[in-house]
Short mmCIF file of C-alpha atoms in Angstrom, two decimals:
data_model
loop_
_atom_site.label_atom_id
_atom_site.label_comp_id
_atom_site.label_asym_id
_atom_site.label_seq_id
_atom_site.Cartn_x
_atom_site.Cartn_y
_atom_site.Cartn_z
CA GLY A 9 -21.50 16.30 -8.40
CA SER A 10 -21.07 19.34 -6.19
CA LEU A 11 -18.35 19.54 -3.57
CA GLU A 12 -20.99 18.97 -0.86
CA GLU A 13 -22.07 15.73 -2.54
CA ARG A 14 -18.47 14.67 -2.93
CA GLU A 15 -17.77 15.51 0.71
CA ALA A 16 -20.69 13.37 1.86
CA ASP A 17 -19.30 10.61 -0.32
CA LEU A 18 -15.81 11.18 1.03
CA LEU A 19 -16.27 11.06 4.77
CA LEU A 20 -12.83 11.36 6.29
CA ARG A 21 -12.44 10.74 10.00
CA THR A 22 -9.15 8.86 10.12
CA LEU A 23 -6.23 8.68 7.71
CA ARG A 24 -6.92 4.98 7.35
CA GLU A 25 -9.51 5.98 4.73
CA ILE A 26 -6.81 7.23 2.33
CA PRO A 27 -6.05 6.48 -0.46
CA LYS A 28 -9.63 6.13 -1.66
CA SER A 29 -9.96 3.10 -3.91
CA ARG A 30 -12.99 4.76 -5.55
CA TYR A 31 -10.59 6.89 -7.64
CA ALA A 32 -9.05 3.64 -8.91
CA THR A 33 -7.36 4.31 -12.25
CA GLN A 34 -6.91 8.07 -11.86
CA LEU A 35 -3.31 9.26 -11.47
CA ALA A 36 -2.20 9.60 -7.85
CA VAL A 37 1.61 10.00 -7.72
CA THR A 38 4.33 10.71 -10.27
CA GLN A 39 7.92 10.30 -9.11
CA MET A 40 10.48 12.15 -11.21
CA PRO A 41 13.76 10.21 -11.71
CA ALA A 42 16.98 11.11 -9.87
CA GLY A 43 19.11 10.54 -12.97
CA ARG A 44 18.34 9.59 -16.54
CA GLY A 45 15.77 6.96 -15.60
CA LYS A 46 12.09 7.08 -16.45
CA LYS A 47 9.54 8.76 -14.24
CA ALA A 48 7.35 6.37 -12.27
CA VAL A 49 3.58 6.90 -12.40
CA PHE A 50 1.04 5.31 -10.03
CA SER A 51 -2.75 5.33 -9.96
CA HIS A 52 -4.81 5.65 -6.77
CA VAL A 53 -5.51 1.92 -6.72
CA GLU A 54 -1.80 1.11 -7.18
CA ILE A 55 -0.90 3.34 -4.24
CA PHE A 56 -3.75 1.71 -2.26
CA LYS A 57 -2.37 -1.77 -2.98
CA MET A 58 1.20 -0.84 -2.00
CA VAL A 59 -0.03 0.78 1.22
CA GLU A 60 -1.99 -2.39 1.99
CA ASP A 61 1.08 -4.59 1.36
CA ILE A 62 3.39 -2.50 3.56
CA ALA A 63 0.73 -2.25 6.29
CA THR A 64 0.45 -6.07 6.26
CA SER A 65 4.26 -6.44 6.51
CA LEU A 66 4.32 -4.04 9.48
CA ARG A 67 1.52 -5.89 11.28
CA GLU A 68 3.11 -9.29 10.62
CA SER A 69 6.39 -8.06 12.11
CA GLY A 70 4.60 -6.97 15.30
CA VAL A 71 4.14 -3.19 14.91
CA ARG A 72 1.25 -2.48 17.26
CA PRO A 73 -1.11 0.53 17.33
CA GLY A 74 0.50 3.54 19.00
CA THR A 75 4.07 2.47 18.10
CA VAL A 76 6.22 5.49 17.15
CA CYS A 77 7.86 4.79 13.77
CA ALA A 78 10.47 7.24 12.53
CA MET A 79 10.62 7.97 8.78
CA ILE A 80 14.04 9.28 7.71
CA LEU A 81 13.30 9.67 4.02
CA PRO A 82 13.54 12.25 1.23
CA ASN A 83 10.36 13.15 -0.67
CA CYS A 84 9.58 10.01 -2.66
CA VAL A 85 6.70 7.66 -3.40
CA GLU A 86 8.13 5.25 -0.79
CA ALA A 87 7.67 7.93 1.90
CA ILE A 88 4.02 8.51 0.92
CA VAL A 89 3.25 4.77 0.88
CA TYR A 90 4.99 4.16 4.22
CA PHE A 91 3.26 7.16 5.83
CA PHE A 92 -0.21 5.85 4.93
CA ALA A 93 0.71 2.24 5.84
CA LEU A 94 1.50 3.49 9.36
CA GLN A 95 -1.87 5.27 9.45
CA TRP A 96 -3.69 2.11 8.39
CA ILE A 97 -2.34 0.12 11.35
CA GLY A 98 -2.78 2.88 13.93
CA ALA A 99 0.98 3.47 14.38
CA ILE A 100 2.42 6.98 14.82
CA ALA A 101 4.51 8.40 11.97
CA ALA A 102 7.49 10.52 13.03
CA PRO A 103 8.96 12.10 9.86
CA ILE A 104 12.56 13.30 10.39
CA ASN A 105 14.82 15.45 8.23
CA PRO A 106 17.42 13.10 6.68
CA GLU A 107 19.83 16.01 6.18
CA MET A 108 20.37 16.80 9.86
CA ASP A 109 23.68 15.95 11.52
CA LEU A 110 24.21 12.79 13.57
CA GLU A 111 23.88 14.36 17.03
CA SER A 112 20.70 16.25 16.12
CA MET A 113 19.22 13.08 14.60
CA LYS A 114 20.01 11.05 17.73
CA ASN A 115 18.46 13.70 19.97
CA LEU A 116 15.35 13.88 17.81
CA LEU A 117 14.90 10.10 17.73
CA LYS A 118 15.20 10.08 21.54
CA ASP A 119 12.81 13.02 22.00
CA VAL A 120 10.14 11.40 19.83
CA LYS A 121 10.67 7.97 21.52
CA ALA A 122 11.03 6.17 18.17
CA PHE A 123 10.72 2.37 18.38
CA THR A 124 11.48 1.71 14.70
CA ALA A 125 13.13 3.78 11.96
CA VAL A 126 13.00 3.38 8.19
CA SER A 127 15.47 4.84 5.68
CA PRO A 128 16.29 4.40 1.97
CA VAL A 129 18.32 1.44 0.73
CA ALA A 130 21.91 2.56 0.12
CA GLU A 131 22.52 2.77 -3.62
CA ASP A 132 25.10 5.46 -4.36
CA GLY A 133 27.63 7.63 -2.57
CA VAL A 134 25.10 10.09 -1.17
CA SER A 135 22.73 7.38 0.07
CA ASN A 136 25.59 5.39 1.61
CA GLU A 137 26.66 8.45 3.59
CA LEU A 138 23.06 8.93 4.73
CA ASN A 139 22.71 5.25 5.54
CA THR A 140 25.91 5.25 7.62
CA LYS A 141 24.66 8.23 9.64
CA ILE A 142 21.23 6.69 10.24
CA THR A 143 22.68 3.26 11.04
CA THR A 144 25.02 4.85 13.61
CA ALA A 145 22.15 6.79 15.22
CA VAL A 146 19.71 3.87 15.47
CA THR A 147 22.38 1.37 16.59
CA GLU A 148 23.51 3.64 19.43
CA LEU A 149 19.89 4.11 20.52
CA GLY A 150 18.83 0.48 20.08
CA ILE A 151 16.10 1.34 17.56
CA ILE A 152 14.88 -1.32 15.08
CA HIS A 153 16.13 -0.22 11.63
CA TRP A 154 14.48 -1.15 8.33
CA ASN A 155 15.03 -0.02 4.73
CA ILE A 156 12.49 0.82 2.08
CA TYR A 157 12.91 0.77 -1.69
CA ARG A 158 10.96 0.55 -4.91
CA SER A 159 11.35 -2.05 -7.64
CA MET A 160 10.00 -1.82 -11.19
CA ASN A 161 8.01 -5.06 -10.87
CA LYS A 162 6.85 -5.12 -7.25
CA GLY A 163 6.53 -1.44 -6.36
CA VAL A 164 7.39 -0.26 -2.84
CA GLN A 165 9.03 -2.95 -0.69
CA LEU A 166 10.11 -3.03 2.96
CA GLU A 167 13.43 -4.73 3.76
CA GLN A 168 13.27 -5.72 7.44
CA HIS A 169 16.52 -7.72 7.64
CA GLY A 170 14.81 -10.27 9.91
CA ARG A 171 14.38 -7.64 12.65
CA ARG A 172 10.95 -7.90 14.23
CA ALA A 173 9.08 -5.25 16.22
CA GLY A 174 7.39 -7.85 18.43
CA GLU A 175 7.37 -11.59 19.08
CA GLY A 176 4.01 -12.23 17.43
CA ALA A 177 1.97 -10.54 14.72
CA ALA A 178 0.24 -7.35 15.84
CA TRP A 179 -3.27 -8.65 15.15
CA LYS A 180 -2.95 -11.22 17.93
CA GLY A 181 -4.50 -8.51 20.10
CA GLY A 182 -7.84 -9.21 18.43
CA SER A 183 -10.21 -7.07 16.40
CA GLY A 184 -9.68 -4.10 18.75
CA ASP A 185 -6.39 -3.53 16.96
CA PHE A 186 -8.28 -2.71 13.78
CA LYS A 187 -10.30 0.16 15.26
CA ILE A 188 -8.80 3.63 15.12
CA ASP A 189 -10.33 6.43 17.16
CA PRO A 190 -10.12 9.78 15.30
CA SER A 191 -8.68 11.37 18.46
CA GLU A 192 -5.69 8.99 18.47
CA THR A 193 -2.29 10.41 17.55
CA SER A 194 -1.42 9.95 13.90
CA VAL A 195 1.81 11.95 13.50
CA HIS A 196 4.54 13.33 15.74
CA LEU A 197 5.83 16.51 14.13
CA MET A 198 9.05 17.94 15.49
CA SER A 199 10.58 21.35 15.58
CA ASP A 200 14.13 21.25 14.28
CA PRO A 201 16.24 22.64 17.18
CA ASN A 202 19.22 24.76 16.17
CA ASP A 203 20.92 24.01 19.47
CA VAL A 204 21.64 20.25 19.70
CA THR A 205 21.74 20.48 23.50
CA LYS A 206 18.04 21.40 23.60
CA SER A 207 15.12 19.01 23.20
CA ALA A 208 12.93 19.29 20.13
CA LEU A 209 9.32 20.25 20.59
CA VAL A 210 7.26 17.18 19.72
CA VAL A 211 3.78 18.11 18.48
CA PRO A 212 1.28 15.23 18.44
CA LEU A 213 -1.35 15.52 15.69
CA SER A 214 -4.43 13.32 15.73
CA HIS A 215 -6.15 11.62 12.80
CA GLU A 216 -8.97 14.12 13.34
CA ASN A 217 -6.59 17.14 13.23
CA LEU A 218 -5.14 16.09 9.89
CA ALA A 219 -8.45 14.90 8.41
CA LEU A 220 -10.05 18.29 9.20
CA SER A 221 -7.06 20.19 7.76
CA ALA A 222 -7.17 18.13 4.56
CA LYS A 223 -10.94 18.54 4.16
CA SER A 224 -10.69 22.29 4.81
CA CYS A 225 -7.98 22.62 2.17
CA ALA A 226 -9.98 20.58 -0.37
CA LYS A 227 -13.13 22.59 0.31
CA ALA A 228 -11.47 26.04 0.38
CA TYR A 229 -9.81 25.47 -3.00
CA ASN A 230 -12.58 23.35 -4.52
CA LEU A 231 -10.19 20.49 -5.25
CA SER A 232 -11.76 18.00 -7.63
CA PRO A 233 -10.25 15.05 -9.52
CA GLU A 234 -10.54 16.99 -12.80
CA GLN A 235 -8.25 19.91 -11.86
CA ASN A 236 -6.05 18.70 -9.09
CA VAL A 237 -2.38 18.29 -9.92
CA THR A 238 0.16 19.64 -7.44
CA LEU A 239 3.91 19.55 -7.04
CA LEU A 240 5.51 18.81 -3.64
CA THR A 241 7.78 21.77 -2.90
CA ALA A 242 8.28 21.25 0.85
CA PRO A 243 9.76 18.19 2.58
CA LEU A 244 7.42 15.50 3.91
CA TYR A 245 8.59 16.12 7.48
CA SER A 246 6.77 19.48 7.34
CA ILE A 247 3.08 19.97 8.12
CA HIS A 248 2.61 21.78 4.78
CA SER A 249 3.61 18.79 2.67
CA ILE A 250 1.71 16.34 4.88
CA VAL A 251 -1.55 18.31 4.55
CA THR A 252 -0.96 18.87 0.80
CA THR A 253 -0.45 15.11 0.31
CA ILE A 254 -3.51 14.12 2.34
CA ALA A 255 -5.77 16.77 0.75
CA THR A 256 -4.67 15.83 -2.79
CA LEU A 257 -5.19 12.09 -2.41
CA TYR A 258 -8.42 12.64 -0.44
CA SER A 259 -9.88 14.67 -3.30
CA GLY A 260 -8.79 12.34 -6.10
CA GLY A 261 -5.81 14.39 -7.18
CA HIS A 262 -2.31 13.79 -8.48
CA ILE A 263 0.95 14.59 -6.66
CA VAL A 264 4.13 15.18 -8.66
CA ILE A 265 7.33 14.56 -6.66
CA PRO A 266 10.51 16.22 -7.92
CA ALA A 267 13.66 14.07 -8.19
CA PRO A 268 14.89 13.10 -4.70
CA ASN A 269 18.04 14.78 -3.35
CA LYS A 270 17.71 17.67 -5.80
CA LEU A 271 16.92 21.19 -4.64
CA LEU A 272 13.92 22.40 -6.63
CA SER A 273 14.49 25.78 -8.30
CA ALA A 274 11.86 28.09 -9.78
CA GLY A 275 13.20 27.21 -13.23
CA ASP A 276 12.80 23.48 -12.49
CA PHE A 277 9.25 24.17 -11.35
CA LEU A 278 8.33 25.86 -14.62
CA VAL A 279 9.62 22.89 -16.64
CA LEU A 280 8.02 20.28 -14.37
CA GLY A 281 4.84 22.30 -13.92
CA LYS A 282 4.27 22.64 -17.64
CA GLU A 283 5.11 19.01 -18.38
CA SER A 284 2.84 17.70 -15.59
CA LYS A 285 0.08 20.32 -16.04
CA VAL A 286 0.32 21.38 -12.38
CA SER A 287 -2.92 23.18 -11.50
CA TRP A 288 -2.17 24.34 -7.94
CA LEU A 289 0.76 24.80 -5.65
CA SER A 290 1.47 25.13 -1.93
CA CYS A 291 4.82 26.81 -1.39
CA SER A 292 6.69 29.42 0.65
CA ALA A 293 6.36 33.11 -0.22
CA GLU A 294 10.07 33.13 -1.10
CA PHE A 295 9.67 30.30 -3.62
CA LEU A 296 6.58 31.93 -5.11
CA LEU A 297 8.45 35.20 -5.68
CA ASP A 298 11.26 33.24 -7.38
CA ILE A 299 8.63 31.71 -9.70
CA VAL A 300 7.18 35.15 -10.45
CA GLN A 301 10.64 36.42 -11.41
CA GLU A 302 11.18 33.40 -13.70
CA VAL A 303 7.73 33.77 -15.32
CA SER A 304 8.22 37.49 -15.91
CA LYS A 305 11.19 36.60 -18.16
CA ALA A 306 9.15 34.05 -20.14
CA PRO A 307 5.73 33.72 -21.85
CA LYS A 308 2.75 33.94 -19.51
CA ASP A 309 1.30 30.53 -20.36
CA ASN A 310 4.09 28.45 -18.83
CA VAL A 311 2.14 26.60 -16.14
CA PRO A 312 -1.68 26.22 -16.02
CA LEU A 313 -1.85 27.27 -12.33
CA LYS A 314 -5.33 27.96 -10.97
CA PHE A 315 -4.12 29.14 -7.58
CA VAL A 316 -1.12 29.22 -5.26
CA ARG A 317 -1.37 28.65 -1.51
CA CYS A 318 1.40 30.35 0.46
CA HIS A 319 2.21 28.31 3.54
CA GLU A 320 4.86 30.49 5.14
CA GLY A 321 6.34 33.96 4.96
CA HIS A 322 4.69 37.28 4.22
CA LEU A 323 3.73 37.96 0.65
CA GLU A 324 3.45 41.55 -0.51
CA ASN A 325 2.19 42.79 -3.88
CA VAL A 326 -0.32 39.94 -4.23
CA SER A 327 -1.92 41.68 -7.22
CA ILE A 328 1.41 41.62 -9.12
CA VAL A 329 1.79 37.90 -8.37
CA LYS A 330 -1.75 37.18 -9.60
CA LYS A 331 -1.23 39.24 -12.75
CA THR A 332 2.16 37.67 -13.54
CA LEU A 333 1.02 34.10 -12.94
CA ASN A 334 -2.52 34.69 -14.17
CA THR A 335 -3.92 32.83 -11.13
CA GLU A 336 -6.78 33.24 -8.68
#
């Protein structure tokens, strides 16, 4: 049907309505492997089920609506699942840059008033270093610390180490706990202060703010399940990636996540983009110009891009970009 018909069918007032189970078997998320492993591919209904499972675990452990839950994670399917699980239970997601130093991280966790924090399970040298830093920060601040991981058989799992967020399950408050007002805060976004002595600017975004942004993006670019494959180029603690993720899943699309802990280059994008048939991209002007330079050295049919959305920076010579990439 037309976008108007789809929009009527896809009313979106709170982020609790994502992922949409109506897209069921269509591809939702592909996670590229960090090493030589296989890529992991999930349908919309598989993401839905994992979100439901994590949301249930959070409620059972006492996470109540309005609780600020820090997410200190790289871009990965676990981060997407955890983000939407928090939305389902009316908690507030506070995504934090895992790369920041210890003092900055502690200040940010304090500024955002985080009650819980989740980070990856330590697996290798890099993760152990990250885990040590996060463990130090949350222990000093008295924040409940959980780990999240993904197994081949069970999908995304939350390891809570027996640490509860409340004495009883969150639903003991009655059915009122299950209602989310669109004006309630969904996400705390934070500026990343260069000076560790200064407080970060915490920007509260409501369900309504993000739902409107996602719907506007889907409508402006006519995102449909048929031509809707994008690659995450920005970290999930940025508004650009959050809106891209919501808009893609809302409109039945497919998100490709590059390997975690690997800086994505324009060359990587061309390989991944061609392999995954990426149809649109939201990226910085700087990254787009890098892609244009790479494409100009190679055949024009590298990636089947329909359009590119520049989310930051000033882009000159738009006509050259369009001609080189053969996009809208």
